[in-house]
Backbone as numpy.savetxt, mean C-alpha at the origin, in Angstrom:
# Nx Ny Nz CAx CAy CAz Cx Cy Cz
5.91 8.49 21.22 6.38 8.39 20.19 8.27 8.87 19.03
8.38 6.85 18.70 9.17 8.00 17.93 9.27 6.87 16.41
9.75 7.63 15.14 9.92 7.36 14.21 11.12 6.78 13.34
10.98 5.85 12.54 11.54 5.02 12.66 11.33 5.24 10.96
12.52 5.64 9.95 12.73 5.62 8.52 12.88 4.59 7.92
12.16 3.96 6.91 12.40 2.27 6.56 12.52 2.64 5.08
12.22 3.54 3.95 12.20 3.93 3.41 12.52 5.01 2.47
12.43 4.99 1.54 11.83 5.91 0.54 12.48 5.88 -1.33
11.94 7.05 -1.97 12.46 7.72 -3.34 12.58 9.45 -3.59
12.61 9.84 -5.14 12.95 10.76 -4.78 11.97 11.94 -4.08
10.31 11.68 -3.99 9.56 12.37 -3.68 9.12 11.87 -2.28
9.94 10.99 -2.13 8.27 10.48 -1.03 9.62 9.45 -0.38
8.53 9.59 0.94 10.07 8.34 1.77 7.98 7.60 3.26
8.80 6.52 3.98 8.14 6.15 4.70 8.23 5.25 5.93
8.30 5.00 7.00 8.88 4.63 7.95 7.26 4.52 8.77
7.85 3.35 10.51 7.13 2.87 11.87 7.32 3.54 12.80
5.65 4.35 13.29 6.03 4.50 14.63 5.93 4.09 16.25
7.01 4.01 16.36 6.31 2.61 18.28 6.34 4.17 19.65
5.73 3.30 20.29 5.89 4.07 21.37 5.55 2.52 22.66
7.29 3.10 23.18 7.90 2.13 24.41 7.36 1.29 24.21
8.56 1.34 22.69 8.42 -0.42 22.32 7.51 -1.09 21.52
6.50 -0.44 21.56 5.20 -1.17 20.71 4.77 -0.24 19.38
4.65 -1.49 18.45 4.84 -0.72 17.08 2.83 -0.27 17.30
2.98 0.88 16.66 1.90 1.82 16.27 1.31 2.07 15.00
1.84 1.77 13.83 1.32 2.85 12.41 2.63 2.46 12.06
2.37 2.67 10.50 3.15 2.44 9.35 2.48 4.13 9.06
3.95 4.46 8.71 3.03 5.43 7.67 4.08 6.80 6.12
2.90 6.95 5.38 3.98 7.59 4.83 4.67 8.89 4.69
5.69 9.89 4.10 5.28 11.54 3.72 5.61 11.67 2.17
5.35 12.26 1.19 5.10 12.63 -0.13 5.05 13.98 0.16
6.94 14.71 -0.67 6.97 16.19 -0.86 6.52 16.67 -1.52
5.87 15.44 -3.01 5.34 16.27 -4.09 4.30 15.25 -4.21
3.60 15.67 -4.55 1.57 14.69 -4.46 1.72 15.39 -6.19
0.85 15.00 -6.69 1.42 15.01 -8.16 -0.71 16.26 -7.53
-0.50 17.23 -8.47 -1.42 18.06 -8.54 -2.65 17.02 -9.95
-4.02 17.62 -9.46 -4.85 18.07 -10.63 -4.81 18.06 -12.05
-3.76 18.91 -11.95 -3.68 19.51 -13.61 -2.02 19.02 -13.79
-1.18 18.18 -13.33 -0.30 17.60 -13.49 -0.75 16.04 -14.12
-1.27 15.30 -13.35 -2.09 14.05 -13.89 -3.16 14.67 -14.11
-4.14 15.39 -14.82 -4.96 15.66 -15.91 -4.01 15.17 -16.84
-2.42 16.45 -17.63 -1.86 16.12 -18.77 -1.80 15.45 -18.98
-0.74 14.56 -17.41 -0.33 13.40 -18.34 -0.70 12.17 -18.99
-2.63 12.43 -17.61 -3.72 11.14 -18.20 -3.80 11.38 -19.85
-3.83 12.47 -19.89 -4.50 12.79 -21.81 -3.35 12.55 -22.50
-2.09 12.17 -21.82 -0.59 12.21 -23.22 -0.36 10.91 -23.90
0.01 11.08 -25.11 0.36 10.45 -25.78 -0.63 9.45 -26.41
0.01 9.42 -27.83 -1.12 8.17 -28.52 -1.31 7.35 -28.25
-1.11 6.09 -27.10 -0.96 4.57 -26.60 -0.86 5.03 -25.18
-1.62 4.40 -24.14 -1.26 4.37 -23.21 0.07 3.89 -22.94
0.42 4.13 -21.63 1.13 3.46 -20.77 1.46 3.03 -19.49
2.02 1.35 -18.93 2.04 1.35 -17.93 3.46 1.39 -17.40
3.34 1.92 -16.71 4.56 2.42 -15.28 4.79 0.78 -13.87
5.41 -0.21 -14.39 5.90 -0.54 -12.83 6.82 -0.70 -11.87
6.53 -0.59 -11.25 8.24 -0.46 -9.92 8.18 -1.37 -8.93
9.00 -1.77 -8.10 8.94 -2.72 -6.93 9.27 -1.51 -5.49
9.13 -2.27 -4.60 9.80 -1.30 -3.01 9.57 -2.50 -2.34
9.53 -1.54 -0.67 8.92 -2.23 0.34 7.92 -2.02 1.28
7.42 -2.59 2.28 6.24 -1.98 2.55 6.65 -3.10 3.60
5.34 -2.49 4.41 5.34 -3.12 6.26 3.54 -2.72 6.72
3.49 -3.97 7.26 1.77 -3.63 8.49 1.92 -3.20 9.97
1.18 -2.89 10.62 1.36 -3.44 12.49 -0.11 -4.38 11.96
-0.19 -5.94 12.76 -1.25 -6.19 12.76 -1.52 -6.23 14.27
-2.26 -5.86 14.90 -3.00 -6.54 15.51 -3.85 -7.46 16.37
-3.30 -8.33 17.10 -4.32 -10.21 17.55 -4.20 -9.88 18.64
-5.14 -10.41 19.49 -5.01 -10.88 21.18 -4.63 -9.46 21.58
-4.67 -8.38 21.47 -4.04 -7.71 22.21 -3.01 -7.50 21.35
-2.16 -7.91 20.75 -0.31 -7.96 20.85 -0.34 -7.16 19.00
0.59 -6.21 19.64 0.70 -5.28 17.73 2.05 -6.61 17.23
2.09 -6.91 15.92 3.47 -7.73 15.36 3.65 -6.39 14.65
5.22 -6.59 13.71 5.46 -6.06 12.66 5.31 -7.08 11.94
5.11 -7.25 10.15 5.34 -7.68 9.41 6.07 -6.56 8.41
6.90 -6.88 7.32 7.70 -6.13 6.37 8.22 -6.84 5.08
7.92 -6.23 4.19 8.13 -7.29 2.87 8.41 -6.44 1.32
8.85 -7.33 0.41 8.39 -6.48 -0.32 7.23 -6.14 -1.27
7.00 -5.80 -2.54 4.89 -4.94 -2.71 6.22 -4.41 -4.33
4.96 -4.62 -4.83 5.09 -3.47 -6.46 3.89 -3.12 -7.18
3.46 -2.50 -7.69 2.36 -1.83 -9.03 2.65 -1.52 -10.28
1.67 -1.80 -10.43 1.34 -1.29 -12.25 0.59 -0.20 -12.47
0.85 0.31 -12.61 -0.17 1.95 -13.20 -0.46 1.77 -14.74
-1.79 2.42 -15.93 -1.91 1.84 -16.39 -2.33 3.64 -16.77
-1.89 4.58 -17.07 -2.32 5.93 -17.94 -2.11 6.44 -19.27
-2.24 7.54 -20.42 -1.86 7.91 -20.66 -3.13 7.79 -22.03
-3.33 8.18 -22.72 -4.35 8.74 -24.38 -5.21 8.82 -24.26
-5.73 9.04 -22.88 -7.73 9.41 -23.00 -7.68 8.17 -21.91
-6.87 6.84 -22.00 -8.02 5.87 -21.29 -8.24 6.70 -19.65
-9.64 5.53 -19.18 -9.29 5.45 -17.89 -8.45 5.02 -17.09
-7.53 6.19 -15.91 -6.20 5.33 -15.39 -6.99 4.41 -14.77
-6.05 3.03 -14.38 -5.95 1.43 -13.46 -5.21 1.73 -12.35
-4.70 1.21 -11.59 -3.99 -0.05 -11.08 -3.72 -1.18 -10.64
-2.73 -2.02 -10.48 -3.29 -2.85 -9.78 -1.67 -3.20 -8.80
-1.74 -3.71 -8.11 -0.56 -4.54 -7.14 -0.07 -5.59 -6.31
0.50 -5.77 -5.35 0.63 -6.39 -4.75 1.79 -6.17 -3.60
0.85 -6.26 -2.25 1.69 -6.58 -1.30 1.88 -8.00 -0.30
3.12 -8.13 -1.17 4.05 -9.41 -0.75 2.99 -10.10 -1.81
3.74 -11.33 -1.42 3.06 -12.82 -2.19 3.04 -13.76 -2.31
2.09 -15.02 -2.63 1.86 -16.35 -1.46 3.33 -16.55 -1.60
4.63 -16.68 -1.88 5.70 -17.84 -1.99 6.68 -16.03 -0.85
5.92 -14.99 -1.14 7.19 -14.27 0.12 6.67 -13.44 0.28
4.90 -13.47 1.74 4.53 -12.14 2.39 5.49 -11.35 2.66
4.99 -10.27 3.11 5.09 -9.54 4.56 4.96 -10.76 5.75
6.75 -10.20 6.66 6.41 -11.45 7.41 7.68 -11.33 8.69
7.78 -11.60 10.16 8.59 -10.96 10.50 9.16 -12.37 11.07
9.98 -12.86 12.34 10.72 -13.97 12.61 9.89 -14.70 13.19
8.71 -14.38 13.67 7.58 -15.18 14.63 6.90 -16.38 13.90
6.95 -16.80 11.70 6.48 -16.55 11.18 4.73 -16.25 11.23
4.78 -14.72 11.72 3.19 -13.69 10.95 3.55 -13.33 10.02
2.42 -13.56 9.40 2.62 -13.17 7.39 1.21 -12.30 7.31
1.17 -11.85 5.95 0.26 -11.52 5.25 0.82 -10.91 4.04
-0.60 -11.14 3.15 0.26 -10.92 1.80 -1.70 -10.39 0.87
-1.45 -9.62 -0.64 -2.38 -9.31 -0.91 -2.37 -8.90 -1.77
-3.29 -8.60 -3.24 -3.44 -8.08 -4.34 -4.74 -7.17 -4.33
-4.34 -6.39 -4.96 -5.55 -5.27 -5.13 -5.56 -4.44 -6.59
-5.84 -4.12 -6.59 -6.81 -3.15 -7.94 -7.67 -2.33 -8.21
-7.31 -0.65 -8.62 -8.47 -0.55 -8.52 -8.73 0.99 -9.18
-9.36 2.23 -9.66 -8.65 3.35 -9.99 -8.19 4.77 -9.59
-7.15 5.70 -10.66 -6.46 6.92 -10.59 -7.75 7.82 -10.34
-8.54 8.96 -9.70 -8.88 9.61 -9.42 -8.16 10.96 -10.17
-8.93 12.22 -10.12 -8.73 12.87 -11.21 -7.10 13.54 -11.17
-6.97 13.84 -9.52 -5.71 13.66 -8.67 -5.02 13.30 -8.41
-4.81 12.35 -8.71 -3.86 11.34 -8.88 -3.71 10.26 -7.23
-5.34 10.35 -6.85 -5.14 9.53 -5.93 -5.44 7.92 -6.72
-5.15 6.84 -5.75 -5.97 5.87 -6.11 -6.42 5.17 -5.69
-7.59 4.36 -6.15 -8.29 4.07 -4.43 -9.00 2.44 -5.40
-8.81 1.42 -4.61 -8.86 0.27 -4.73 -9.73 -0.71 -3.30
-9.43 -1.82 -4.22 -10.25 -3.11 -3.11 -9.09 -4.42 -3.40
-8.97 -5.03 -2.26 -8.39 -6.31 -2.85 -8.86 -7.40 -3.67
-8.42 -8.33 -4.14 -8.31 -9.29 -5.27 -8.08 -10.51 -4.13
-7.53 -10.74 -3.47 -6.71 -11.67 -3.09 -6.00 -11.34 -1.84
-6.38 -12.84 -0.78 -5.94 -11.92 0.65 -5.52 -12.72 1.64
-4.18 -12.91 2.42 -4.55 -13.94 2.98 -3.69 -13.81 4.03
-3.91 -13.26 6.12 -3.21 -13.16 6.41 -3.02 -14.90 7.57
-1.51 -14.67 8.79 -1.76 -16.00 9.26 -0.57 -14.86 10.40
-1.58 -14.69 12.30 -1.17 -14.10 12.92 -1.41 -14.70 14.05
0.10 -15.24 14.84 -0.21 -16.14 16.35 -0.65 -17.33 15.86
-0.56 -17.71 15.16 -0.78 -19.31 14.10 -2.63 -18.93 13.72
-3.07 -18.01 14.29 -4.19 -17.94 13.43 -4.30 -17.36 12.34
-5.45 -18.29 11.04 -5.25 -17.77 9.30 -7.18 -16.99 9.47
-6.82 -15.69 8.63 -7.21 -14.86 8.37 -7.33 -14.83 6.55
-9.06 -15.08 5.98 -8.58 -15.11 4.33 -10.12 -13.98 4.14
-9.69 -13.60 2.99 -10.85 -12.42 2.36 -11.98 -12.52 2.90
-12.85 -13.77 3.08 -14.04 -13.59 3.68 -13.82 -13.36 4.83
-13.01 -13.30 5.84 -12.85 -12.45 7.77 -13.05 -11.38 8.08
-13.18 -10.44 6.06 -12.90 -9.07 6.19 -14.04 -8.09 6.25
-14.15 -7.41 7.66 -16.00 -6.45 8.11 -15.60 -5.41 7.62
-14.48 -4.82 7.25 -14.04 -3.57 6.96 -12.83 -3.66 6.29
-12.62 -2.50 4.88 -11.36 -2.39 4.52 -11.03 -0.95 3.31
-10.32 -1.11 3.48 -9.92 0.60 2.95 -8.42 0.65 2.30
-8.51 0.76 1.28 -6.78 0.93 0.10 -6.47 2.09 -0.66
-6.04 3.12 -0.08 -5.93 4.45 -0.51 -4.26 4.76 -1.16
-4.02 5.30 -2.38 -2.48 6.35 -2.33 -2.87 7.28 -3.08
-1.20 8.29 -3.69 -1.00 8.93 -4.15 0.21 8.73 -5.08
-0.45 9.47 -7.06 0.91 9.39 -7.48 1.62 10.31 -6.94
3.08 10.79 -6.58 3.56 11.51 -6.10 4.69 11.65 -7.67
5.38 13.59 -7.47 6.67 13.38 -8.82 6.03 14.76 -9.20
6.97 15.45 -9.41 6.88 16.98 -10.02 6.62 17.32 -11.65
5.19 17.02 -12.03 5.05 16.99 -13.46 5.21 15.34 -14.52
5.45 14.82 -13.41 5.83 13.59 -14.59 5.08 12.19 -13.14
5.02 11.07 -13.10 4.88 9.95 -11.90 6.14 9.38 -11.61
6.75 9.70 -10.58 8.21 9.35 -10.52 7.98 7.89 -9.18
6.50 7.68 -8.85 6.81 6.86 -7.13 4.77 6.74 -6.97
4.85 6.23 -6.43 3.49 5.73 -5.37 3.74 5.93 -4.37
2.70 5.88 -3.60 2.47 5.75 -1.74 1.53 6.43 -1.58
0.76 4.67 -0.57 -0.45 4.86 -0.27 -0.90 3.76 1.16
-1.68 3.70 1.81 -2.09 2.96 2.86 -3.06 2.35 3.17
-3.55 1.08 3.70 -4.38 0.04 3.65 -4.99 -0.15 5.13
-5.74 -0.49 5.72 -6.30 -1.29 7.07 -7.42 -2.37 6.64
-7.52 -3.10 7.59 -8.27 -4.31 7.13 -8.61 -4.35 8.28
-9.81 -4.93 8.85 -10.54 -5.22 9.62 -11.35 -6.26 9.96
-10.54 -7.43 11.16 -11.64 -8.70 11.19 -12.47 -8.62 11.75
-13.88 -8.36 11.52 -14.63 -8.04 13.28 -14.20 -8.14 14.32
-12.94 -7.55 15.31 -12.66 -7.40 16.46 -11.18 -8.24 16.34
-11.62 -9.43 15.50 -10.61 -10.74 16.09 -9.65 -10.22 15.56
-8.96 -9.10 14.56 -7.52 -8.78 13.79 -8.09 -7.58 13.52
-6.36 -5.92 13.21 -6.66 -5.53 13.01 -5.50 -6.00 11.96
-5.28 -4.94 10.70 -4.04 -4.72 10.03 -3.92 -3.16 9.68
-3.25 -2.57 9.67 -2.51 -1.46 9.51 -0.84 -0.67 8.93
-1.62 -0.43 7.32 -0.07 -0.23 6.94 -0.62 0.37 5.54
């Protein structure tokens, strides 16, 4: 397997694994996940909640008909934390106007939201979803199982977020990003 670095930040990076030229997965590495104590201090701090936003890049490996495709594009994330409120997040992987895509017209975008657990772990579900691969369209109703998870990263303060997602479409297609 070969790893190709695709991006990163101060405390994290991500890239794509491939074997013999076939894409296997998209993975991230974080050097500094927030500790439970750091996140607890951040979530209680201040008189008013803070909304932190950021944008970056994302990718996914889509498998359909035994063939894997790599789609890439932009993403954004918003985190609301502090002042003792229940911490939440929402974000978009691609958009309807600019989905993750490749030169063959395969594309994916979804919106998601959820909560932030005590150790800075992000959990949630998609709220909008669209994928087209090899000319076949898939929507939210075709998802048979999904997972969306992530972590806040930083040392004593939030410097970014990393995450992964998986969608299964009843054996017809899978998405790993």
